[in-house]
Short mmCIF file of C-alpha atoms and ligand atoms in Angstrom, two decimals:
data_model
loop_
_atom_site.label_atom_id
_atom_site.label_comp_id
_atom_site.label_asym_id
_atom_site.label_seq_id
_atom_site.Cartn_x
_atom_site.Cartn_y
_atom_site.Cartn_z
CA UNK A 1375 325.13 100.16 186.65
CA UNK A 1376 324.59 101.17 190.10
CA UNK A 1377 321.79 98.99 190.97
CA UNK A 1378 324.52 96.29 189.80
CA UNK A 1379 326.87 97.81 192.48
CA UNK A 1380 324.61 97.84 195.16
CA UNK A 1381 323.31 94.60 195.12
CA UNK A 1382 326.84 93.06 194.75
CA UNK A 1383 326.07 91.48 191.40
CA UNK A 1384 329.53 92.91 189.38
CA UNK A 1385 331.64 91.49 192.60
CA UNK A 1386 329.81 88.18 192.46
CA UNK A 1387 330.82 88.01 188.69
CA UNK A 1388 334.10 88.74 189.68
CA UNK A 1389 334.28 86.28 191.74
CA UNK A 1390 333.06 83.47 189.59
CA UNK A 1391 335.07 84.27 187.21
CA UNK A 1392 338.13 83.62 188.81
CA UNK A 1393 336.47 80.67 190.81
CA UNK A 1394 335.36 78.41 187.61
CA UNK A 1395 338.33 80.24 185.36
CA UNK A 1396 336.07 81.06 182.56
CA UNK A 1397 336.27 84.24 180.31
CA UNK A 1398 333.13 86.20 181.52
CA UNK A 1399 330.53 85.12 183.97
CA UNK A 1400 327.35 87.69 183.33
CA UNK A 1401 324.85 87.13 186.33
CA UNK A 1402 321.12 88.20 186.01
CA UNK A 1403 319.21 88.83 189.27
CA UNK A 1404 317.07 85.97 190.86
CA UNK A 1405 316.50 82.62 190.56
CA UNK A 1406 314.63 80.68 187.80
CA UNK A 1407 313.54 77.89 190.05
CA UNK A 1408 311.45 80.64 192.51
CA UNK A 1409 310.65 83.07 189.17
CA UNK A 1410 310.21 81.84 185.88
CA UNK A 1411 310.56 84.99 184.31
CA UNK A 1412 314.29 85.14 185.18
CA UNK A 1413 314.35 82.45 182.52
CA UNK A 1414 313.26 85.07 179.87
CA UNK A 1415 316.46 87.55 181.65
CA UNK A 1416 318.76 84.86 180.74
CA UNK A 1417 317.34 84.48 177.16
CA UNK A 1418 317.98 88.41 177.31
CA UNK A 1419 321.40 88.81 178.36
CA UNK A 1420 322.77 85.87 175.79
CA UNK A 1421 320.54 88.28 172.87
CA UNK A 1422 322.73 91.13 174.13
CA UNK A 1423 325.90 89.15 174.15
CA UNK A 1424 325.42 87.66 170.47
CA UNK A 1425 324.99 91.15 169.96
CA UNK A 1426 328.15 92.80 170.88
CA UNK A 1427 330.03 89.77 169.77
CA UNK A 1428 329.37 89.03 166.35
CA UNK A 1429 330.00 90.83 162.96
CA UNK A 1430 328.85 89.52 159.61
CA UNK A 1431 328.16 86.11 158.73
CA UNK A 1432 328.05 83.56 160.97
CA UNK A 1433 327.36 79.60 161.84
CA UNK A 1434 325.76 79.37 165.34
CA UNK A 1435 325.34 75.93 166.91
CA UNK A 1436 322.62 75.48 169.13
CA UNK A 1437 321.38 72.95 171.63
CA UNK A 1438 317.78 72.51 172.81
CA UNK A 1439 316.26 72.79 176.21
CA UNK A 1440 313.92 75.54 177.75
CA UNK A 1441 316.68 78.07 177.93
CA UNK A 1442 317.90 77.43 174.42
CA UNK A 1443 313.99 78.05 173.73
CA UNK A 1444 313.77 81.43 176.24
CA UNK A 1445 317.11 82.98 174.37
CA UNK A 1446 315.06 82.67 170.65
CA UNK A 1447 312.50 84.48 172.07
CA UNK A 1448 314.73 87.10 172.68
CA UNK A 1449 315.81 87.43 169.38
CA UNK A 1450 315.18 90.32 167.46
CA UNK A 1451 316.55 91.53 163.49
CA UNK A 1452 318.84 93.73 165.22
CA UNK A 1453 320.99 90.85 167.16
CA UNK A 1454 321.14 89.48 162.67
CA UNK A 1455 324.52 89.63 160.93
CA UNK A 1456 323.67 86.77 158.75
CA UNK A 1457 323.13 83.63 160.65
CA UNK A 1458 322.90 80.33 159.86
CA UNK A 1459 321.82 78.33 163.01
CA UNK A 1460 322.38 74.37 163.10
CA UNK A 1461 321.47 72.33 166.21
CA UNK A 1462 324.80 71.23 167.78
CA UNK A 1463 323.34 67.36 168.33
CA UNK A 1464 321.91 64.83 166.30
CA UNK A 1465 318.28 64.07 168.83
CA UNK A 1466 319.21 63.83 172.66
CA UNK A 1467 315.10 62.98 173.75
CA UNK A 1468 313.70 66.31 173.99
CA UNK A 1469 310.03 67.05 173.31
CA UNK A 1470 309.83 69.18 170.40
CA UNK A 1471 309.09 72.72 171.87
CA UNK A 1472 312.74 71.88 173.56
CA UNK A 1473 314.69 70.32 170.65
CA UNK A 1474 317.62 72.18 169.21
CA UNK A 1475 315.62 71.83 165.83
CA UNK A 1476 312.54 73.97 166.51
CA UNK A 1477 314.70 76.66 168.46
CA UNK A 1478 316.99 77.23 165.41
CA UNK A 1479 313.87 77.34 163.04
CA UNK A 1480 312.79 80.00 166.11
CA UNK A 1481 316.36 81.86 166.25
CA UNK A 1482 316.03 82.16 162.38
CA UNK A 1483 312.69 83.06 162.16
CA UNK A 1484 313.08 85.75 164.74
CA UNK A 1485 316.64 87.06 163.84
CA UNK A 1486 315.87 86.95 159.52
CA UNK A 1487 318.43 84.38 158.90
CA UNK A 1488 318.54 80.69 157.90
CA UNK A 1489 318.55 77.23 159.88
CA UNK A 1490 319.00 73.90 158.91
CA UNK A 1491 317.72 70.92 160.59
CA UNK A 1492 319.41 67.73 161.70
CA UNK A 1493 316.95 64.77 162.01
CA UNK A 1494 318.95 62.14 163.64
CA UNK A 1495 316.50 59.27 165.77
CA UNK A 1496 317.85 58.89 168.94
CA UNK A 1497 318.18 55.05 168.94
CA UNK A 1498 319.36 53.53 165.82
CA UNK A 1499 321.20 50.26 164.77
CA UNK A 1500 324.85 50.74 164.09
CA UNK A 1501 323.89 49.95 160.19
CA UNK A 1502 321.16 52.61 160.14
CA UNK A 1503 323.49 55.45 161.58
CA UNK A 1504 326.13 54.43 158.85
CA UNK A 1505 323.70 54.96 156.20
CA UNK A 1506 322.60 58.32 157.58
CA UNK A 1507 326.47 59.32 157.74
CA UNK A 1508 326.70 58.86 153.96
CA UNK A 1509 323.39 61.60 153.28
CA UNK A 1510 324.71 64.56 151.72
CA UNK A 1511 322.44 66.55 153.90
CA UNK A 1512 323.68 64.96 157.24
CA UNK A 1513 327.19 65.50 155.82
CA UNK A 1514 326.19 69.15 155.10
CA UNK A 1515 324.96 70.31 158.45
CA UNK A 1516 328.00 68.45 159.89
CA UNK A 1517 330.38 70.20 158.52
CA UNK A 1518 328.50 73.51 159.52
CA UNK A 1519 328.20 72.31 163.07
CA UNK A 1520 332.00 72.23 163.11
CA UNK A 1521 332.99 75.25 161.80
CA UNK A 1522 330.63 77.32 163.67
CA UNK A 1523 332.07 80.13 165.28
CA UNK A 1524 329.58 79.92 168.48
CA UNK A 1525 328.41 77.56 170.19
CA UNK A 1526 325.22 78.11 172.59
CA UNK A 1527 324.10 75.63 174.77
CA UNK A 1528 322.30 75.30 178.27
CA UNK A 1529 323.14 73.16 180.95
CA UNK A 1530 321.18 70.82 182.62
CA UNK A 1531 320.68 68.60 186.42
CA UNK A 1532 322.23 64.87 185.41
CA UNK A 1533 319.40 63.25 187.09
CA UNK A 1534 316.38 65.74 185.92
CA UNK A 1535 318.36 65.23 181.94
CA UNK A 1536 318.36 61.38 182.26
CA UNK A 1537 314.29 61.40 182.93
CA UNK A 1538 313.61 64.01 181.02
CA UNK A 1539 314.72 62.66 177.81
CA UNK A 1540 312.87 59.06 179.27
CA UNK A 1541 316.99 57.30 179.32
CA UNK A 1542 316.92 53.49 179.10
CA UNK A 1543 316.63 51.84 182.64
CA UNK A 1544 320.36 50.31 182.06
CA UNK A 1545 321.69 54.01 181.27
CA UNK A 1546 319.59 55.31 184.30
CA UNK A 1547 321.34 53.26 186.38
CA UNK A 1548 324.91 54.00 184.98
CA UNK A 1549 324.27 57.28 185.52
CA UNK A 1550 323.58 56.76 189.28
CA UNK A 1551 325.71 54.80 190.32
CA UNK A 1552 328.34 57.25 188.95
CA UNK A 1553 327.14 59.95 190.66
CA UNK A 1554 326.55 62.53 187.73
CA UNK A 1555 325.18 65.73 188.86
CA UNK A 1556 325.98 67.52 185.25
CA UNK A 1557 324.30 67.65 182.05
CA UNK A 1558 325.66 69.43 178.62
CA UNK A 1559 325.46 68.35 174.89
CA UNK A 1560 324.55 64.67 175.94
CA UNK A 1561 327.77 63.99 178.08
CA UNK A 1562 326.86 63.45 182.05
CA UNK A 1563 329.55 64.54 184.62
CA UNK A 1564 330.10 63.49 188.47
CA UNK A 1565 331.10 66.82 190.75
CA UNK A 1566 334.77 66.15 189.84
CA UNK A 1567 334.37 66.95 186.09
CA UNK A 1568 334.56 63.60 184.73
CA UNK A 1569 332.43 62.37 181.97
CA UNK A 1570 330.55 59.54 183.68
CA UNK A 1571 328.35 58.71 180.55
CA UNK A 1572 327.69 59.94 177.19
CA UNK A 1573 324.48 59.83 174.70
CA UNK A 1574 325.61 58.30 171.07
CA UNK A 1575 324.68 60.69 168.99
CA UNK A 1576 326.24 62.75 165.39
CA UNK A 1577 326.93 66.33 165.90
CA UNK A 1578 328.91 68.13 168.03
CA UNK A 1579 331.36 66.70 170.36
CA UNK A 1580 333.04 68.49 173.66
CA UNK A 1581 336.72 68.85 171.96
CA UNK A 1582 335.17 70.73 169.13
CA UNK A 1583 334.30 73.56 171.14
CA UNK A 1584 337.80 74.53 172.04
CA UNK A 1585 337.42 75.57 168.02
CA UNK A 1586 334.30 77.65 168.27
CA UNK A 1587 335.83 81.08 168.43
CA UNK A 1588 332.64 82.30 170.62
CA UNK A 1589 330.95 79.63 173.45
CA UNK A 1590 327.79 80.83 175.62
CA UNK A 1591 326.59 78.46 178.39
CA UNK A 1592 323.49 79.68 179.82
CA UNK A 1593 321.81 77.88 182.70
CA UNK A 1594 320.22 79.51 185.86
CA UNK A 1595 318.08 78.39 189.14
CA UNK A 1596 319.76 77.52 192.60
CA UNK A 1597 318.83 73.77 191.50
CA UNK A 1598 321.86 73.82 188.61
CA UNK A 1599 324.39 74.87 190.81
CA UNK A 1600 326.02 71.80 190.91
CA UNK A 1601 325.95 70.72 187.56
CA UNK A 1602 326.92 74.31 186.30
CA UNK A 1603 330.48 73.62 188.72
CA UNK A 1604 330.80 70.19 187.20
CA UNK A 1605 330.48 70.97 184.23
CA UNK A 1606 332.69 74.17 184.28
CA UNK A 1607 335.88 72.03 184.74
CA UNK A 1608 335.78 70.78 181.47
CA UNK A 1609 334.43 73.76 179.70
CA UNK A 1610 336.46 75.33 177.64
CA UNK A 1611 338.54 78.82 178.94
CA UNK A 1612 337.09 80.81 176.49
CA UNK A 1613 333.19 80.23 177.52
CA UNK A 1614 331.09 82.46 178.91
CA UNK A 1615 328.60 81.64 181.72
CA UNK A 1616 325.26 83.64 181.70
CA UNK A 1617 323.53 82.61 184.77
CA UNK A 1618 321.10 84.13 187.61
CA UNK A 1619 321.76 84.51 191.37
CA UNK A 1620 320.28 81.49 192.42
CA UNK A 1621 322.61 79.21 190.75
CA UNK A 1622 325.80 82.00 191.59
CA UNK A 1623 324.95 82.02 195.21
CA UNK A 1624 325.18 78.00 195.33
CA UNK A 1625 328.33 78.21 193.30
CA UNK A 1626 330.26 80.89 195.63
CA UNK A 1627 329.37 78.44 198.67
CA UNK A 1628 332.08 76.39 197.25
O1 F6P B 1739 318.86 68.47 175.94
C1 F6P B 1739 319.47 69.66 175.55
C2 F6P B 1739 319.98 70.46 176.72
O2 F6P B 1739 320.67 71.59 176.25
C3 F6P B 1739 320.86 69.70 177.69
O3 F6P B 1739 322.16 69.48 177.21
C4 F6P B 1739 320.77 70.53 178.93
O4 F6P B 1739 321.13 69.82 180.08
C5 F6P B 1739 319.31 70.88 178.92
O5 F6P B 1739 318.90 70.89 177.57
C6 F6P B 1739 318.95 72.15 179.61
O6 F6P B 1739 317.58 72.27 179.61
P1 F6P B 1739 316.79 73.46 180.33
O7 F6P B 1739 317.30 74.71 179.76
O8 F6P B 1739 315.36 73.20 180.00
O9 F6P B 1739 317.07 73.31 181.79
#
């Protein structure tokens, strides 16, 4: 559009694009960390996108966190094909308004299509999680979770993930020292890329997405800007990054 043009926001995409070598970076003005309403833009621009990409049915896996959350709100029947939404991740910590869980039930609910849930505990004995890797359920919404054909997930601060999901002091402290500043489907990343640390959990696992046909990231405020670029070098070529300015201006400053 033209407002798009004037403020600079198609060239800043642009640029992105060819700076983090992704498919399609989609920038929504502001920044989440000064507005939280451009929380509710992101959720709005990843509706429109599962809109123009997908036809017919279709196995979305989702993981949780407050943008996860602000996309279902943004749902509507129209954005519906025929969804089944599974949460990517067995539990990674979150409270429950933020776990991957409640938004599909949300995504579902909002969108007329189905979920299924994946109750995993996030600490179990290595006896426990073989038993509840021989439940036909688990087994069910496993295979699902791999043969989805998009994945959406947000992206979070290393640091701000590791408390927020209340991380064993030992972990803490791994995570520190190796300077992780990146946060996606429970694997932590230092600014070079690397996976510095990574929560044991069933579900999805980073080489899987190179199979998901269709992979949104969506993670905004000037405060993610680091973990966003972190995390971008292992993302797959074929994701695209729905973001705000905040976070784009701190990523252009290279
Ligand atoms: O815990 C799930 C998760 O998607 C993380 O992988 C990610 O870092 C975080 O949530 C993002 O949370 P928020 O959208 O609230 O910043």
């Amino acid at each position: 559009s033209v407002m798009r043009e004037i403020t600079g926001i198609d060239k800043m995409e642009e640029q992105l694009q060819n700076i983090l070598g992704v498919e399609k970076v989609i920038i929504v003005s502001g920044n989440t960390d000064v507005s939280p309403w451009v929380k509710s833009e992101l959720g709005r621009a990843c509706a429109m996108r599962m809109n123009q990409s997908l036809q017919g049915e279709n196995i979305i896996a989702v993981t949780g966190g407050s943008t996860m959350a602000a996309v279902a709100e943004m749902l509507t029947p129209e954005v519906s094909k025929d969804f089944v939404f599974v949460p990517a991740r067995g539990g990674i910590g979150e409270d429950v308004q933020n776990q991957a869980n409640t938004i599909c039930a949300k995504m579902a609910e909002r969108t007329h299509s189905k979920h299924r849930v994946l109750y995993v505990p996030d600490q179990v004995s290595s006896e426990t999680y073989q038993t509840i890797m021989k439940e036909p359920h688990i087994k069910e919404v496993l295979s699902l979770i791999k043969s989805a054909s998009m994945v959406l997930h947000g992206i979070g601060d290393a640091i701000t993930m590791a408390e927020r999901r209340k991380t064993s002091r030992e972990d803490l402290y791994k995570i520190q020292q190796a300077d992780a500043v990146g946060e996606a489907f429970g694997y932590y990343f230092n600014e070079s890329g690397e996976v510095v640390h990574k929560v044991h959990t069933i579900g999805l696992q980073l080489d899987d997405l190179e199979h998901a046909e269709h992979v949104i990231a969506v993670a905004g405020g000037s405060s993610k800007g680091k973990a966003i670029r972190a995390y971008m070098k292992q993302a797959p070529k074929n994701t695209v990054l729905i973001t705000d300015e905040g976070a784009a201006l701190q990523l252009l400053k290279g």
